[in-house]
PDB file of N, CA and C in Angstrom:
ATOM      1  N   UNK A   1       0.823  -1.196   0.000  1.00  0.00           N
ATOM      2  CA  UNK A   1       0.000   0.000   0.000  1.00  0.00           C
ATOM      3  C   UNK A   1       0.863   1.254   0.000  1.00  0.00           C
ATOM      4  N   UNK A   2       0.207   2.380  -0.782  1.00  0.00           N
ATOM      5  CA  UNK A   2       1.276   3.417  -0.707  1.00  0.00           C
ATOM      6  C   UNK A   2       0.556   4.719   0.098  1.00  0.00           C
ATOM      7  N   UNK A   3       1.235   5.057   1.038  1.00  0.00           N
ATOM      8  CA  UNK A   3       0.854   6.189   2.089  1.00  0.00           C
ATOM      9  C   UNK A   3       0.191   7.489   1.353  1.00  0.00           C
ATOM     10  N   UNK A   4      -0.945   8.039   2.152  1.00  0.00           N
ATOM     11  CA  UNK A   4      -1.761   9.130   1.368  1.00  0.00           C
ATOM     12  C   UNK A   4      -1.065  10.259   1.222  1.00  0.00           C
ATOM     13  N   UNK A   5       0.554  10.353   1.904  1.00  0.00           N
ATOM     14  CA  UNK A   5       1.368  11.486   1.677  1.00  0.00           C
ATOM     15  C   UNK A   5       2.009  11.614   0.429  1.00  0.00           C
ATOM     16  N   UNK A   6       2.185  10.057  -0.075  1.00  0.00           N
ATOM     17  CA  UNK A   6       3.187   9.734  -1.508  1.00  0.00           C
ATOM     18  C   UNK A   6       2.752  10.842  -2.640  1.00  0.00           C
ATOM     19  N   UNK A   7       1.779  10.990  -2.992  1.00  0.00           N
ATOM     20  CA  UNK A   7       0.930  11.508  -3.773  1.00  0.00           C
ATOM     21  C   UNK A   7       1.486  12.947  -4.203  1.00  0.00           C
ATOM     22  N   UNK A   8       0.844  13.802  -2.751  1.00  0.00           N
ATOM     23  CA  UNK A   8       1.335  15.286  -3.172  1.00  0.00           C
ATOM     24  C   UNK A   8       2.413  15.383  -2.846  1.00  0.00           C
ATOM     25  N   UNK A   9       3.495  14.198  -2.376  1.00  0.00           N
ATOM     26  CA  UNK A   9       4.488  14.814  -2.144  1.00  0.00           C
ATOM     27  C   UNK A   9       5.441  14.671  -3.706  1.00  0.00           C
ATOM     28  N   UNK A  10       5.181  13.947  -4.301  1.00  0.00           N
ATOM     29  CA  UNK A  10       5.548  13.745  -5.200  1.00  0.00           C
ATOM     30  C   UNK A  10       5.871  14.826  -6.473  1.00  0.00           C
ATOM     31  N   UNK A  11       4.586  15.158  -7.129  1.00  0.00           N
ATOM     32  CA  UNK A  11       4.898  16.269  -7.787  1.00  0.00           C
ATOM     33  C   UNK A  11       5.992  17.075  -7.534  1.00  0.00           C
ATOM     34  N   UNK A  12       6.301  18.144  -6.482  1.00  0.00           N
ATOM     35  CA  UNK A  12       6.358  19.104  -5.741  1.00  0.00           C
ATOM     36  C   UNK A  12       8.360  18.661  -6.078  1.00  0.00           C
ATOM     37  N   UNK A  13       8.219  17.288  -5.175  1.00  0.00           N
ATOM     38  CA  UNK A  13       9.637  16.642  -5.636  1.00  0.00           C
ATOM     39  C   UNK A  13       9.886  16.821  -7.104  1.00  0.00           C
ATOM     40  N   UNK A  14       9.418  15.828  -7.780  1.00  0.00           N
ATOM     41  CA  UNK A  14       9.831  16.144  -9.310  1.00  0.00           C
ATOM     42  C   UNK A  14       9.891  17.302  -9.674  1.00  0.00           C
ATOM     43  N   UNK A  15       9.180  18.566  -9.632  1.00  0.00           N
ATOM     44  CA  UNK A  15       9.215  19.691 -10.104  1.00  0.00           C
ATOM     45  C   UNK A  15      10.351  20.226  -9.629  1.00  0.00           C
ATOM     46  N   UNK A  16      11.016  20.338  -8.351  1.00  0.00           N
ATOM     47  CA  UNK A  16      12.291  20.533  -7.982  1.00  0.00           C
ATOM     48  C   UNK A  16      13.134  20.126  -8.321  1.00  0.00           C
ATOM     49  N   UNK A  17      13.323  18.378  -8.605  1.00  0.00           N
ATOM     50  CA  UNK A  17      14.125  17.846  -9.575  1.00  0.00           C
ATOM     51  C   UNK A  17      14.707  17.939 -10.637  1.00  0.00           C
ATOM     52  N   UNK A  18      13.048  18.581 -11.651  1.00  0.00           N
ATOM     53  CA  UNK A  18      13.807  19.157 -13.034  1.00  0.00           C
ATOM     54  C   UNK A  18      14.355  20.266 -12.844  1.00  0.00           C
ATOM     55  N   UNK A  19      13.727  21.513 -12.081  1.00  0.00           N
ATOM     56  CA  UNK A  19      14.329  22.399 -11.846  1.00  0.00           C
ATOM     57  C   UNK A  19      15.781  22.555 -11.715  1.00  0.00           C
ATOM     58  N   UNK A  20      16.301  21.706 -10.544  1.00  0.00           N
ATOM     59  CA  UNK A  20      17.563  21.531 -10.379  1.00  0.00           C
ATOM     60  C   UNK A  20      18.202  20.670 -11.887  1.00  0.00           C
ATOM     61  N   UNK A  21      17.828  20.130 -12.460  1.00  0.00           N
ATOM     62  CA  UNK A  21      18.858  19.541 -13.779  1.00  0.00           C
ATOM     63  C   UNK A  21      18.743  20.564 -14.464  1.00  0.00           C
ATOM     64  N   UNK A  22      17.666  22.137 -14.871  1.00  0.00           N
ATOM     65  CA  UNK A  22      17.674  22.774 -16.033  1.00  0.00           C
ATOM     66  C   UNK A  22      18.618  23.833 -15.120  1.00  0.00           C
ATOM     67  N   UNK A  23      19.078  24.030 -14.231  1.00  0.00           N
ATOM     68  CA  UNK A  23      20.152  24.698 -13.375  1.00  0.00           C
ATOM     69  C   UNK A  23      21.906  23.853 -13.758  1.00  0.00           C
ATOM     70  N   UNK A  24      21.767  22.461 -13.568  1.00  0.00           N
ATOM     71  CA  UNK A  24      22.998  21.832 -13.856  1.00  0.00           C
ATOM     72  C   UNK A  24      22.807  22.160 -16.147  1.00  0.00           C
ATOM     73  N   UNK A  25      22.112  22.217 -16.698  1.00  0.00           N
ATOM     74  CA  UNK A  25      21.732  22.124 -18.101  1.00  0.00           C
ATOM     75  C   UNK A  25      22.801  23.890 -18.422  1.00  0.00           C
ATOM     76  N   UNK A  26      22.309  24.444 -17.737  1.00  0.00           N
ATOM     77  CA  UNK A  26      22.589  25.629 -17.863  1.00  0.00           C
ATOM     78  C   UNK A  26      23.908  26.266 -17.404  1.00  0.00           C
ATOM     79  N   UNK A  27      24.409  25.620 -16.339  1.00  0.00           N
ATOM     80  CA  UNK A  27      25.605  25.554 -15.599  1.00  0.00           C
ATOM     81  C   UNK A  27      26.458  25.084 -16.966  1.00  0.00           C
ATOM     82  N   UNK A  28      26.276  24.028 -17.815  1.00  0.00           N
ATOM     83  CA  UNK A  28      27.327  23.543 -19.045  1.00  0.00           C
ATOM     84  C   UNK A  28      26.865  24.333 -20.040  1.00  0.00           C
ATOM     85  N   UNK A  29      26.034  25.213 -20.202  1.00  0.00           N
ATOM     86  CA  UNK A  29      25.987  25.891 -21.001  1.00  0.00           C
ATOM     87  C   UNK A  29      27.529  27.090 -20.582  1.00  0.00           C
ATOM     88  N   UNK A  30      26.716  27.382 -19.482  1.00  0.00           N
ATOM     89  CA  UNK A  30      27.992  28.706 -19.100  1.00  0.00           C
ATOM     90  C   UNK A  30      29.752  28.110 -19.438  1.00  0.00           C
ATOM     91  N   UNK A  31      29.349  27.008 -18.867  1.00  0.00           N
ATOM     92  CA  UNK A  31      30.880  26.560 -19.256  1.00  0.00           C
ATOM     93  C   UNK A  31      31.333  26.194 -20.473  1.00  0.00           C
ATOM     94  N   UNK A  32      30.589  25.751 -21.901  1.00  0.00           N
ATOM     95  CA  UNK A  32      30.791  25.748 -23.331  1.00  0.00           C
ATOM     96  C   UNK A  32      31.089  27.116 -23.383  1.00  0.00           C
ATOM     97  N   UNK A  33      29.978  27.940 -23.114  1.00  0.00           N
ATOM     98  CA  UNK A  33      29.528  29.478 -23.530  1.00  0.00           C
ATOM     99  C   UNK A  33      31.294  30.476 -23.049  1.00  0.00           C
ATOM    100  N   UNK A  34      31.777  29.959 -22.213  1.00  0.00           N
ATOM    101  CA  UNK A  34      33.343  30.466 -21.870  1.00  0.00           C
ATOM    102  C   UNK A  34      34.265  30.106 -22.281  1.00  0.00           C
ATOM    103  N   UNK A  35      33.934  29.245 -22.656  1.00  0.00           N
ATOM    104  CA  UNK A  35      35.781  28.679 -23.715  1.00  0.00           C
ATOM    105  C   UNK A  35      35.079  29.789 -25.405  1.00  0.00           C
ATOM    106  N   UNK A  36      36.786  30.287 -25.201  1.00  0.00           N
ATOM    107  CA  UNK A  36      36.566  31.322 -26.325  1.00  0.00           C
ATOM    108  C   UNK A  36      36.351  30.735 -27.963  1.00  0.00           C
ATOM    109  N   UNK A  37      36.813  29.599 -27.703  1.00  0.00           N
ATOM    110  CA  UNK A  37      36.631  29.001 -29.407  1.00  0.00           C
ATOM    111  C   UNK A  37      34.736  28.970 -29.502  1.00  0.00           C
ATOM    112  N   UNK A  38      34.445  28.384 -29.076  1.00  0.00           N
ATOM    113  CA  UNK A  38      32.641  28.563 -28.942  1.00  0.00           C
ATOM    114  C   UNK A  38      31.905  29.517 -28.699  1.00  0.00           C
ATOM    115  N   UNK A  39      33.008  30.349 -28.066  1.00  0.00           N
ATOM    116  CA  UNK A  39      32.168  31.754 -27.911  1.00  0.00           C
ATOM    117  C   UNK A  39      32.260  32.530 -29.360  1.00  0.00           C
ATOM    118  N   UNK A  40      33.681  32.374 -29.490  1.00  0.00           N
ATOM    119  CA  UNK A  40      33.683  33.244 -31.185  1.00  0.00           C
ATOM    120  C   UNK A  40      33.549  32.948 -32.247  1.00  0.00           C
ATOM    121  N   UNK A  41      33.338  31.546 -32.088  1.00  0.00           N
ATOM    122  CA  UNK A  41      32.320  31.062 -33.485  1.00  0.00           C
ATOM    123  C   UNK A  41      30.821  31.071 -33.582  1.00  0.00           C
ATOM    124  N   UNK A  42      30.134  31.563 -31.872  1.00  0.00           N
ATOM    125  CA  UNK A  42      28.925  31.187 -32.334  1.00  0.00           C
ATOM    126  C   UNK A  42      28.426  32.834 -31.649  1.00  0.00           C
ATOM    127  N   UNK A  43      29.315  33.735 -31.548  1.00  0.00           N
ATOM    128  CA  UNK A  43      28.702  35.478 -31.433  1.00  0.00           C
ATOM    129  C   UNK A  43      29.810  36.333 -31.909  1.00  0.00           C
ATOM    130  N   UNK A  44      31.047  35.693 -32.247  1.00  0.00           N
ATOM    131  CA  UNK A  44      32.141  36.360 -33.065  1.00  0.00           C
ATOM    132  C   UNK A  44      32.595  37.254 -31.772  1.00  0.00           C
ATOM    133  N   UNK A  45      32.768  36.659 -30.857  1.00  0.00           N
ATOM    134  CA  UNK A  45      33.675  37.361 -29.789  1.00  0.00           C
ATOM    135  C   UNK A  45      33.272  36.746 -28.607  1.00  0.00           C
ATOM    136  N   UNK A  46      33.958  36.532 -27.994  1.00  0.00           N
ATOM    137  CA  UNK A  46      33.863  35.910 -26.548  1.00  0.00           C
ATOM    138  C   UNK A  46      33.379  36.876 -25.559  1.00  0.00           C
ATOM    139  N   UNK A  47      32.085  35.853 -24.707  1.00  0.00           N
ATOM    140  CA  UNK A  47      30.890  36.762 -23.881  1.00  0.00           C
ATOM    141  C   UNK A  47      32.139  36.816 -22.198  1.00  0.00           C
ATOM    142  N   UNK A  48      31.675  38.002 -21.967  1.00  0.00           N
ATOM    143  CA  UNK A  48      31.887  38.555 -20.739  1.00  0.00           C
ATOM    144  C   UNK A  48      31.967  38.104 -19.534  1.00  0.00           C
ATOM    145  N   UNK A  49      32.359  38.325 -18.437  1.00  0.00           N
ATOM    146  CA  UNK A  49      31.894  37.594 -17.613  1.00  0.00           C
ATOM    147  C   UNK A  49      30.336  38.422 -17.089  1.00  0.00           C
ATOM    148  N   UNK A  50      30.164  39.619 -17.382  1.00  0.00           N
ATOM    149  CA  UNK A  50      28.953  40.037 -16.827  1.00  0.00           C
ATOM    150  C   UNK A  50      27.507  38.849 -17.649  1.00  0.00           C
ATOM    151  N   UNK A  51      28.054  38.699 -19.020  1.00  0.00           N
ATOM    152  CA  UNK A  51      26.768  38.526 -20.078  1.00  0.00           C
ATOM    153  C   UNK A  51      26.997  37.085 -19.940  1.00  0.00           C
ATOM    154  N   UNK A  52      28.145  36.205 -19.208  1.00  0.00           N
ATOM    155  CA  UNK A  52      28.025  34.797 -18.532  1.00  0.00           C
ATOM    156  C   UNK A  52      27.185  34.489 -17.341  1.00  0.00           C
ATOM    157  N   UNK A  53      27.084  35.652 -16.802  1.00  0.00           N
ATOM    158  CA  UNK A  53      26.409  35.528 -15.305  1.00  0.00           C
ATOM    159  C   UNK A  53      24.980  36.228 -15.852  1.00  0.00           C
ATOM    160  N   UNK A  54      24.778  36.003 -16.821  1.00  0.00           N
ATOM    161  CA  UNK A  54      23.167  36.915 -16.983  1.00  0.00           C
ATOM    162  C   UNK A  54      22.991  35.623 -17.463  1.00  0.00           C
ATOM    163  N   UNK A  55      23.770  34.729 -18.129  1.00  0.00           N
ATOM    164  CA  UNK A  55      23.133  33.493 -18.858  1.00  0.00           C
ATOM    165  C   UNK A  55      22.685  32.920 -17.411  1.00  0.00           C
ATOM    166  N   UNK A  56      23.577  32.380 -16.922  1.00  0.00           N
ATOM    167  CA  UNK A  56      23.771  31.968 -15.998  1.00  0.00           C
ATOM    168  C   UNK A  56      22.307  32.684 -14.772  1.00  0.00           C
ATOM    169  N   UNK A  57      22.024  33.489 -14.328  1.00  0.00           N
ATOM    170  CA  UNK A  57      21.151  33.883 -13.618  1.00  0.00           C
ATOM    171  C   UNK A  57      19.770  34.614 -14.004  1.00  0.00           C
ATOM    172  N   UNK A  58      19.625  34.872 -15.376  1.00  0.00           N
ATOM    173  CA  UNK A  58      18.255  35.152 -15.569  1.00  0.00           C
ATOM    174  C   UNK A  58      17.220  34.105 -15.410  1.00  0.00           C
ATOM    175  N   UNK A  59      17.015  32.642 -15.746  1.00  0.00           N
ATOM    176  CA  UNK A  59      16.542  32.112 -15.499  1.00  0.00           C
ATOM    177  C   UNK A  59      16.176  31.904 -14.010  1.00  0.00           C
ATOM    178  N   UNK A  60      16.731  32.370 -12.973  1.00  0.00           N
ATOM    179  CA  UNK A  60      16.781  31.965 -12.390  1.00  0.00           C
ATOM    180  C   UNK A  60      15.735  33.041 -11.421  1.00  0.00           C
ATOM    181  N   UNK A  61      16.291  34.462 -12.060  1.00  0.00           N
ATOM    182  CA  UNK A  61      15.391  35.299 -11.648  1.00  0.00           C
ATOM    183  C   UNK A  61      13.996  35.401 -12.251  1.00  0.00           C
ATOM    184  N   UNK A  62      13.753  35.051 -13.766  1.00  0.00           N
ATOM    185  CA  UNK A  62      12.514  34.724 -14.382  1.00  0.00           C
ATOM    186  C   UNK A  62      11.641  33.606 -13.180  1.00  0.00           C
ATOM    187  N   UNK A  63      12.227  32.722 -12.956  1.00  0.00           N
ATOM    188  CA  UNK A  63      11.442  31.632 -12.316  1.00  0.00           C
ATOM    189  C   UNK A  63      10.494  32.765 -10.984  1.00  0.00           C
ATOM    190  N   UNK A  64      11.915  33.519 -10.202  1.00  0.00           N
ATOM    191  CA  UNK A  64      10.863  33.924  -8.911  1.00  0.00           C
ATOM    192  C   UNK A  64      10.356  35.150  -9.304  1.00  0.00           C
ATOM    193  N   UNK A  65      10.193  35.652 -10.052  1.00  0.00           N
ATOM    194  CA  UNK A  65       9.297  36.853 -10.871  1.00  0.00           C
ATOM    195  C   UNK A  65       8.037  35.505 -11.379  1.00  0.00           C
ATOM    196  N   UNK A  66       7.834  34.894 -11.835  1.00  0.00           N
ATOM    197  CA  UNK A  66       6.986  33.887 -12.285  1.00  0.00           C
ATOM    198  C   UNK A  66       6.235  32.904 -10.686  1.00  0.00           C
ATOM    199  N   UNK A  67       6.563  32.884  -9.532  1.00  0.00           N
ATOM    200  CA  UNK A  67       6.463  32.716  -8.324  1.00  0.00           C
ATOM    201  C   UNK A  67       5.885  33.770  -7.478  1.00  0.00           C
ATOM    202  N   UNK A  68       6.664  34.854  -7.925  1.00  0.00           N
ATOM    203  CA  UNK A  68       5.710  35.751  -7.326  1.00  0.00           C
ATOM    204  C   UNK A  68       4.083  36.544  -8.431  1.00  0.00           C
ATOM    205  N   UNK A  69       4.404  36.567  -9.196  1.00  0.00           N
ATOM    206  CA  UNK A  69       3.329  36.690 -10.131  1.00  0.00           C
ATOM    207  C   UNK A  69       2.217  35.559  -9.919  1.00  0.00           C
ATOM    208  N   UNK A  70       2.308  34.363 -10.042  1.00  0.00           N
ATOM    209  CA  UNK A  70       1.162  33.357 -10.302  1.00  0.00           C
ATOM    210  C   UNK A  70       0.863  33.105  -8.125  1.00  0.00           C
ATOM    211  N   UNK A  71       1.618  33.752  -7.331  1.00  0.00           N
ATOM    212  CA  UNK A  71       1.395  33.645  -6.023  1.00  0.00           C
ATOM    213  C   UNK A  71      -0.270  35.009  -5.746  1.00  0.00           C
ATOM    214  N   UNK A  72       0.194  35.782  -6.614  1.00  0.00           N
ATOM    215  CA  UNK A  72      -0.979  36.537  -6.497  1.00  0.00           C
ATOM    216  C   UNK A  72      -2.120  36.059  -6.806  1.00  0.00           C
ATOM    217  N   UNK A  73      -1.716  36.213  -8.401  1.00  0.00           N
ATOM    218  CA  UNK A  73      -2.946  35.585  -9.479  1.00  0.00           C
ATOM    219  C   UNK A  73      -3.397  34.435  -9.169  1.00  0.00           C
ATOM    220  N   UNK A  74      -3.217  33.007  -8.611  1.00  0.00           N
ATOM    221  CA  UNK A  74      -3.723  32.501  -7.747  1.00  0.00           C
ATOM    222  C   UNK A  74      -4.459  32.036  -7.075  1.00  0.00           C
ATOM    223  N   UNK A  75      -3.968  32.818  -6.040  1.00  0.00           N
ATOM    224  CA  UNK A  75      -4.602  33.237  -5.148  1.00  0.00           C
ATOM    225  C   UNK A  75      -6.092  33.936  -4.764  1.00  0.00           C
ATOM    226  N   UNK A  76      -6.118  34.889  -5.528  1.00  0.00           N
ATOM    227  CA  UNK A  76      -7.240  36.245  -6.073  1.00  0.00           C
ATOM    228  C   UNK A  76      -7.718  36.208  -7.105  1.00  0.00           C
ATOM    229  N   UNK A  77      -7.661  35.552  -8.321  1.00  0.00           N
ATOM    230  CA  UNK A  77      -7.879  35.867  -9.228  1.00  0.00           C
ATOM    231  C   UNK A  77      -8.139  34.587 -10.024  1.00  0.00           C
ATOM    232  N   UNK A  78      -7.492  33.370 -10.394  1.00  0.00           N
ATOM    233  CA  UNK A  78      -8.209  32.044 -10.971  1.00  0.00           C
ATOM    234  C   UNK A  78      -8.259  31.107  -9.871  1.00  0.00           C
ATOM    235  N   UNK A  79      -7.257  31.008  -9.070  1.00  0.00           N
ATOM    236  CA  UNK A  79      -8.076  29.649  -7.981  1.00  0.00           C
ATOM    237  C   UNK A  79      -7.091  28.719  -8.076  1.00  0.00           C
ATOM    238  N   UNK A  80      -6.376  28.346  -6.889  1.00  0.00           N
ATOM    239  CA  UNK A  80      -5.218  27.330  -6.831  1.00  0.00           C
ATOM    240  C   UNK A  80      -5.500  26.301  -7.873  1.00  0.00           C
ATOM    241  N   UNK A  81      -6.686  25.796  -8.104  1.00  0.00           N
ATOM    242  CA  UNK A  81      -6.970  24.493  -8.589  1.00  0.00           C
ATOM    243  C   UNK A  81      -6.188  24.934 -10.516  1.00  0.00           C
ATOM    244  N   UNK A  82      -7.396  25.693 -10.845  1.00  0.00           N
ATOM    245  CA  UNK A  82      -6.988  26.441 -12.032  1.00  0.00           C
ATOM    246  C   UNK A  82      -5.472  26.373 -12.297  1.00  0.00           C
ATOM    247  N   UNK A  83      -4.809  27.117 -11.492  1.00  0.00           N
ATOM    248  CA  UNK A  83      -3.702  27.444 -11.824  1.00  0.00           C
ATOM    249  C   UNK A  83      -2.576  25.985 -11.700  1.00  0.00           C
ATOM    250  N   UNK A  84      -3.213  25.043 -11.073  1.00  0.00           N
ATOM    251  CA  UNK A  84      -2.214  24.302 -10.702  1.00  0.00           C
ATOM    252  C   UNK A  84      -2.705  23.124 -12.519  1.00  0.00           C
ATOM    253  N   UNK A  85      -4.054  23.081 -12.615  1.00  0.00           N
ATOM    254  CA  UNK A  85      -4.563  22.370 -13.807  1.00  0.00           C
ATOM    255  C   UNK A  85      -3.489  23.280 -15.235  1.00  0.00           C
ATOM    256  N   UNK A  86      -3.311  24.332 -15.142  1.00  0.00           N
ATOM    257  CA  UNK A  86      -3.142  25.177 -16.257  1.00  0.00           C
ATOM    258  C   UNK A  86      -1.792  25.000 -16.079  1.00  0.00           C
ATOM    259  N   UNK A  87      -0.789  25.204 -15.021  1.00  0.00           N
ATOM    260  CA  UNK A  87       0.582  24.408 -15.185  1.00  0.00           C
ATOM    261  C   UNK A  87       0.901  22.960 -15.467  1.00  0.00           C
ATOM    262  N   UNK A  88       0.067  22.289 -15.120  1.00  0.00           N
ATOM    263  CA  UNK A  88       0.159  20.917 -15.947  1.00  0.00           C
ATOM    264  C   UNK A  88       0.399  20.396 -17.064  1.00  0.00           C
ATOM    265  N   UNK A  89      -0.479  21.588 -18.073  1.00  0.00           N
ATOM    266  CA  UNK A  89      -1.279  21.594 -19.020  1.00  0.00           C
ATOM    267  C   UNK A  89      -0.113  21.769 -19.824  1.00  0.00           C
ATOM    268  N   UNK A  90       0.436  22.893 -19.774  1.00  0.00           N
ATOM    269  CA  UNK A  90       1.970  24.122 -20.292  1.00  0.00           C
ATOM    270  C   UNK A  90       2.875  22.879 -20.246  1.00  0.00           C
ATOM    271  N   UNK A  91       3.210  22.605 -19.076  1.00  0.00           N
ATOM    272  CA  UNK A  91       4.339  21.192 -19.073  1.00  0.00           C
ATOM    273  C   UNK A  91       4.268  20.616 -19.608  1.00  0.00           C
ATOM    274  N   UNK A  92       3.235  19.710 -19.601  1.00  0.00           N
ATOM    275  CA  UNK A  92       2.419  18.433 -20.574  1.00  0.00           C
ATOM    276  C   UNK A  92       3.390  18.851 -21.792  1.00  0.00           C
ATOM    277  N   UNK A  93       2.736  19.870 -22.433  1.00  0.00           N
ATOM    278  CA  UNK A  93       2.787  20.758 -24.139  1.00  0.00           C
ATOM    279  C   UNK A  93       4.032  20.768 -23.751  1.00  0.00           C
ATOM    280  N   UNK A  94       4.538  21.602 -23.201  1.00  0.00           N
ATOM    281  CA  UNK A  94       6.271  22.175 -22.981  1.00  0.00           C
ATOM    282  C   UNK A  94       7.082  20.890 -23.667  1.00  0.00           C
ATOM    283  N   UNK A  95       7.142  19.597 -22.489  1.00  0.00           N
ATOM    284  CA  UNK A  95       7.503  18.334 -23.138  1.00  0.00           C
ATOM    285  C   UNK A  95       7.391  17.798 -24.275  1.00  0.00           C
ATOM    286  N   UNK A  96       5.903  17.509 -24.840  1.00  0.00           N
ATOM    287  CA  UNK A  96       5.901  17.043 -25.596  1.00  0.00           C
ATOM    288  C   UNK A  96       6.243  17.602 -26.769  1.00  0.00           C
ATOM    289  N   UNK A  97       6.789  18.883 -26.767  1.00  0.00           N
ATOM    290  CA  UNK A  97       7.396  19.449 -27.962  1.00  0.00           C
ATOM    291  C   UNK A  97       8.454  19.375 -28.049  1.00  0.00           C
ATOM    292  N   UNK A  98       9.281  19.020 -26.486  1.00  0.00           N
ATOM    293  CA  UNK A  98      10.729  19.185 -26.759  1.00  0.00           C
ATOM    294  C   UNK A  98      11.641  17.601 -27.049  1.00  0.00           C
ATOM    295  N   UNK A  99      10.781  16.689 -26.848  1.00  0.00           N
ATOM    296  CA  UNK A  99      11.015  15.115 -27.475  1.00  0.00           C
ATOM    297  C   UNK A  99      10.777  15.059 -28.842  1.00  0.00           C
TER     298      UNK A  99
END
């Protein structure tokens, strides 16, 4: 039998999970993105360290701008259920486009 906690705890896990691999995904980006042969063949000059750390951290700030945005909306405005059906939905699609 599997405990009535397995359930929601689950999601919540996985979603952190990928999270954390599109953080390690992105981490080898920064590090291709710094060796200068890849940098200057694929922007004709090797990126910065400022415009490495924007690769590197916009996502990261998009996510809690996107956390705090859908924490409102939500909340007030479509309804945990909604919002949690309508991120499903995006993922679902998200995936199945990127296989």
């Amino acid at each position: 039998l599997i405990p009535a906690w397995v359930g929601p705890f689950v999601v919540p896990a996985l979603g952190g999970a990928l999270f954390g691999f599109d953080i390690g995904a992105v981490s080898a980006v920064v590090r291709i993105l710094g060796s200068p042969d890849v940098a200057t063949a694929a922007f004709g000059a090797p990126l910065s360290e400022i415009e490495l750390g924007n690769v590197a951290s916009l996502p990261l700030f998009g996510g809690m701008l996107a956390s705090a945005a859908i924490a409102i909306a939500g909340d007030g405005k479509i309804g945990r259920l909604f919002e949690l059906r309508s991120a499903a939905l995006l993922y679902a699609a998200a995936s199945a486009i990127t296989i």
